[in-house]
Short mmCIF file of C-alpha atoms and ligand atoms in Angstrom, two decimals:
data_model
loop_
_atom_site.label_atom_id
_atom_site.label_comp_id
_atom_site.label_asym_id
_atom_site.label_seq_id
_atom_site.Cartn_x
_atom_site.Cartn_y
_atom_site.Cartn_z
CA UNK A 1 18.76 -7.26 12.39
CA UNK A 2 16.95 -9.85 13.59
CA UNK A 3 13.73 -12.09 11.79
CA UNK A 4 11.04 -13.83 13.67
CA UNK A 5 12.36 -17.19 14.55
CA UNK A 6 10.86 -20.64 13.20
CA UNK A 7 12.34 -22.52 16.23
CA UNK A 8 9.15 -24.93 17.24
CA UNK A 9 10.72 -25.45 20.56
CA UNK A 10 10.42 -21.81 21.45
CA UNK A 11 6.82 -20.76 22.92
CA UNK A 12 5.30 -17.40 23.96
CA UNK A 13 5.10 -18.36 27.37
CA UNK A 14 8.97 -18.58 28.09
CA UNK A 15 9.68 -15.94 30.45
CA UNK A 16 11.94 -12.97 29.37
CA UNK A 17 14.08 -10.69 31.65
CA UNK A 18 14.31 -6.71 30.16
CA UNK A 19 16.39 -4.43 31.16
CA UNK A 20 14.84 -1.07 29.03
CA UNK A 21 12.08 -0.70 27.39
CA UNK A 22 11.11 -2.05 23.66
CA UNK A 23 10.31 0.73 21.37
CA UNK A 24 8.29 -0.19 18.71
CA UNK A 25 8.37 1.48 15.19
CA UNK A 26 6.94 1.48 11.57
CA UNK A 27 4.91 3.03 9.49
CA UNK A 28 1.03 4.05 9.80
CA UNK A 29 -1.20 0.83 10.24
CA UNK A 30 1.82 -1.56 10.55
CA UNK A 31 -0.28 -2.30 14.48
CA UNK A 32 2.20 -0.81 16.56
CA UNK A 33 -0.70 0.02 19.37
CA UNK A 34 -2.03 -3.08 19.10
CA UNK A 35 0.91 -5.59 19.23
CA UNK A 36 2.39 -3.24 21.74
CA UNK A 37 -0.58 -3.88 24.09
CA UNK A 38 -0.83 -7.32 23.05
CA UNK A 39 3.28 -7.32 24.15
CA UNK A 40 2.89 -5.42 27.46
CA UNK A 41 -0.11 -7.62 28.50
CA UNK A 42 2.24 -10.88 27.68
CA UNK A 43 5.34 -9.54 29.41
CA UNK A 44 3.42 -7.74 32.36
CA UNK A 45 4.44 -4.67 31.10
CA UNK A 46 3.66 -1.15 31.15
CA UNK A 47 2.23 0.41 27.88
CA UNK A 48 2.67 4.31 26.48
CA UNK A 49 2.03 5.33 22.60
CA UNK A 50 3.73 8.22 22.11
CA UNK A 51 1.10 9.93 20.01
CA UNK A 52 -1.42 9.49 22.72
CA UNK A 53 1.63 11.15 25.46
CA UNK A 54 1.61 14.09 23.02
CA UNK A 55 -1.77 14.91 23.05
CA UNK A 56 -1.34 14.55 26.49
CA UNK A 57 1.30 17.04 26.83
CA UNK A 58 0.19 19.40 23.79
CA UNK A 59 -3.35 19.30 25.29
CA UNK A 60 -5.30 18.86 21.61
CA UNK A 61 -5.11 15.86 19.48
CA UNK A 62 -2.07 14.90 17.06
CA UNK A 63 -4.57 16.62 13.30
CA UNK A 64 -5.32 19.64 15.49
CA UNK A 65 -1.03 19.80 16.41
CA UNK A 66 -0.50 19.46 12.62
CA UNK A 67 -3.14 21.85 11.41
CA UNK A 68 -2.79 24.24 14.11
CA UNK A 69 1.12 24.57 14.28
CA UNK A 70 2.48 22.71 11.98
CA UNK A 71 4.21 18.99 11.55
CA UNK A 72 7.60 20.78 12.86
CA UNK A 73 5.65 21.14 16.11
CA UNK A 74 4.53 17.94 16.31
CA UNK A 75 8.04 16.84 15.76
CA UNK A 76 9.51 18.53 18.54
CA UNK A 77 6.75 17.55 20.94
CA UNK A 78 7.18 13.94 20.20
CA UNK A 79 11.35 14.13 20.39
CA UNK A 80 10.71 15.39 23.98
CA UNK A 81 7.99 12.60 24.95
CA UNK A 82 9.34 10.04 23.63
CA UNK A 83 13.45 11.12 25.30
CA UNK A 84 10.99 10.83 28.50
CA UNK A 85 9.13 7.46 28.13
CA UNK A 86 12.70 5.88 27.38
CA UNK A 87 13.46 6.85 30.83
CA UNK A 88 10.51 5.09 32.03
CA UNK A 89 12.64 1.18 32.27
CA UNK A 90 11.13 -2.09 31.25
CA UNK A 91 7.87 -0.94 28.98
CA UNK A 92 6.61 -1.15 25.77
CA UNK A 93 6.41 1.85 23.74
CA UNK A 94 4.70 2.42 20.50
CA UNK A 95 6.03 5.32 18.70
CA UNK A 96 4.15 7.26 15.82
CA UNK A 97 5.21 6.24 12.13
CA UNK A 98 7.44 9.46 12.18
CA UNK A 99 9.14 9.35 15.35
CA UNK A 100 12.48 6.87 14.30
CA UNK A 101 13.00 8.51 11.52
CA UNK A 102 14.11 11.32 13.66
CA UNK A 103 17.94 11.17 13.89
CA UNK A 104 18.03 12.30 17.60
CA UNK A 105 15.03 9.96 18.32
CA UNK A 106 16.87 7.09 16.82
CA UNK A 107 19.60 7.85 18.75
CA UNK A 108 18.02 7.63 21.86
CA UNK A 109 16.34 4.80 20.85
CA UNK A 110 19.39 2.56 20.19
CA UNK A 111 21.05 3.90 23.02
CA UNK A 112 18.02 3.15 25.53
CA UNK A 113 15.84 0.39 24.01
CA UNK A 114 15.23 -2.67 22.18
CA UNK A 115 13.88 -1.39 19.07
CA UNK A 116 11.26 -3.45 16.77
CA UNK A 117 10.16 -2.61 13.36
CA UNK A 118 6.55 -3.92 12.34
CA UNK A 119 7.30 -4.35 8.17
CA UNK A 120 4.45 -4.32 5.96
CA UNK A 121 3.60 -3.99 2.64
CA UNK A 122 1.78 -0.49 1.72
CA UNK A 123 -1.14 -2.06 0.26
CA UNK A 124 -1.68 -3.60 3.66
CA UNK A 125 -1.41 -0.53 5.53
CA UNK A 126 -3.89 1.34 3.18
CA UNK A 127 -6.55 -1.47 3.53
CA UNK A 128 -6.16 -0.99 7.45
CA UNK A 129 -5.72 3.06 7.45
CA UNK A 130 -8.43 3.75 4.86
CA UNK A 131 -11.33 4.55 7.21
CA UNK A 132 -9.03 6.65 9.91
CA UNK A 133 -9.77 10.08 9.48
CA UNK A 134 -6.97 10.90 12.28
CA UNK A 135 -3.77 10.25 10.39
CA UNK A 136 -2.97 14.34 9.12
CA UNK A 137 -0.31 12.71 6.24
CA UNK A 138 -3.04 10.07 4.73
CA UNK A 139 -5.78 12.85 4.35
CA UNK A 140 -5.05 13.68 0.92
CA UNK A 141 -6.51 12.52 -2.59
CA UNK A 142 -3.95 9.18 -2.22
CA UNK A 143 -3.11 7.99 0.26
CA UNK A 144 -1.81 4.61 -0.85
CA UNK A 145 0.45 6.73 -2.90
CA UNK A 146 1.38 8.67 0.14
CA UNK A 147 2.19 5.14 2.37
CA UNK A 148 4.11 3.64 -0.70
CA UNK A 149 6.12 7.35 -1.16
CA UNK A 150 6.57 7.17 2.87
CA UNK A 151 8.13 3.07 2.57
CA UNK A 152 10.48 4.01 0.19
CA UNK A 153 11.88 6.97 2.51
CA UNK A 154 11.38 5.45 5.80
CA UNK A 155 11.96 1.86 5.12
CA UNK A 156 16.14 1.83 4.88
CA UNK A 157 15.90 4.03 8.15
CA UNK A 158 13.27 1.24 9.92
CA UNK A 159 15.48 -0.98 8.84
CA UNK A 160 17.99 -0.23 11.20
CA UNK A 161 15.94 -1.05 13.96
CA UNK A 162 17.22 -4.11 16.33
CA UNK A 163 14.49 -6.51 15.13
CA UNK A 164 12.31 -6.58 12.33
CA UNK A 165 9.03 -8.42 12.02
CA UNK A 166 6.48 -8.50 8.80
CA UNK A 167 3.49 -7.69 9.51
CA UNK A 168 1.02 -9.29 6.73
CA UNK A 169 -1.98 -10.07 6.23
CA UNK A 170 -1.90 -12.81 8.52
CA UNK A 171 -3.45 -10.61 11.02
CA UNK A 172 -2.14 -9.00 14.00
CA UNK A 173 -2.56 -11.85 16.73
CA UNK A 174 0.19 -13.75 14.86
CA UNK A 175 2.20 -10.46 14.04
CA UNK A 176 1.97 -10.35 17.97
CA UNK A 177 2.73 -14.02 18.36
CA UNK A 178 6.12 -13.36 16.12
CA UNK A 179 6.82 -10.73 17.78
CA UNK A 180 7.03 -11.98 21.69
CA UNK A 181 9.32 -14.99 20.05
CA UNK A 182 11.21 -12.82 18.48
CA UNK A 183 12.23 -10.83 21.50
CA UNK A 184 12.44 -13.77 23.74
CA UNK A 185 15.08 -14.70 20.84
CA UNK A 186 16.75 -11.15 21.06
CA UNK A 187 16.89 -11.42 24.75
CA UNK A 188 18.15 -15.29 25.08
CA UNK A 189 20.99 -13.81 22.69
CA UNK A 190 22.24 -11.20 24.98
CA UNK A 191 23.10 -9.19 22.60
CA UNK A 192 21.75 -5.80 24.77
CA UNK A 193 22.63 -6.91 28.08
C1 S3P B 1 2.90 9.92 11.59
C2 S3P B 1 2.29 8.83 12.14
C3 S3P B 1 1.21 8.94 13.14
C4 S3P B 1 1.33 10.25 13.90
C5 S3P B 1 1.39 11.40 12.96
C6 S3P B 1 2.56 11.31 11.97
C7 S3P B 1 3.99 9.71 10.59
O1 S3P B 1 1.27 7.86 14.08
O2 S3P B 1 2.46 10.25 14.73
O3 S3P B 1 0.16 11.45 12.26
O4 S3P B 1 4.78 10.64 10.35
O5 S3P B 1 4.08 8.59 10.05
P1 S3P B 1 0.86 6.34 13.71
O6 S3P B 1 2.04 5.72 13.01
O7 S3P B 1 0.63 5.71 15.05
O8 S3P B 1 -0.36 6.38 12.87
#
């Protein structure tokens, strides 16, 4: 696993050379859409979120899946997206807060992508989740409960992600900035070419 670097001779404008796509994961708020736009715009890459590619292929949106025909459904629906986008080559791809804690969708994952986990404390992720009324597992009575129930599952599995960066409440143009370095780091390294 590796952490943003501190290295002040490293910028965000050094070039970087992929080879597969970089899959980001995390929970619910941690900015995966966001920093993965903010990523693809800075690498001149193409963008997918897998929850958007579902309702794509399912035809309704990710609450109607869930309410309709259950989170199983939704499961299998986003295992088969997301084995497609990782065929898709250099991209970024934002994955819902469920997906890597799939064992077959980590698998792909590590076998076919850089992988990047976006860490954040659950109070954080309630304070920017609290007004979406499209997240099916955070509309309930408590949902900070909920996210701080969901870190303590998920957050061994994120862990095992290829690179891990915290995102605070620093906001999510430096989560972004820490992020590009981080992968220019990852990709300098070698260590998945
Ligand atoms: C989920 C996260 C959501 C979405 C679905 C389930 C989860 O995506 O896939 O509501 O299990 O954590 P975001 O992480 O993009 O909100």
């Amino acid at each position: 696993m590796a952490i943003a670097p501190t290295n002040a001779s490293e910028t965000a404008d050094d070039p970087i050379k992929l080879d597969r796509p970089i899959v980001l994961v995390g929970l619910m708020g941690a900015g995966k859409s966001c920093v993965g736009r903010g990523l693809a715009e800075s690498f001149g890459l193409p963008f997918m979120d897998s929850d958007s590619e579902v309702e794509t292929a399912a035809g309704c949106e990710v609450r109607d899946i869930f309410e309709v025909y259950g989170e199983p459904a939704f499961r299998d629906c986003e295992r088969r997206v997301i084995q497609r986008l990782l065929l898709s080559g250099p991209s970024i791809i934002a994955t819902g807060g469920g997906a890597f804690i799939d064992p077959e969708t980590r698998w792909a994952v590590k076998k076919n992508a850089i992988s990047l986990w976006l860490r954040a404390d659950p109070e954080v992720l309630f304070q920017r989740t609290k007004r979406s009324k499209t997240r099916p597992l955070l509309n309930n009575e408590d949902p900070l409960t909920t996210l701080k129930n969901l870190a303590e599952q998920r957050y061994p599995i994120y862990a095992e992600a290829d690179i891990t960066i915290d995102s605070g409440n620093e906001g999510l143009e430096m989560t972004l900035q820490k992020a590009i370095l981080a992968l220019k780091r990852n990709a300098q390294q070698g260590t998945k070419s």
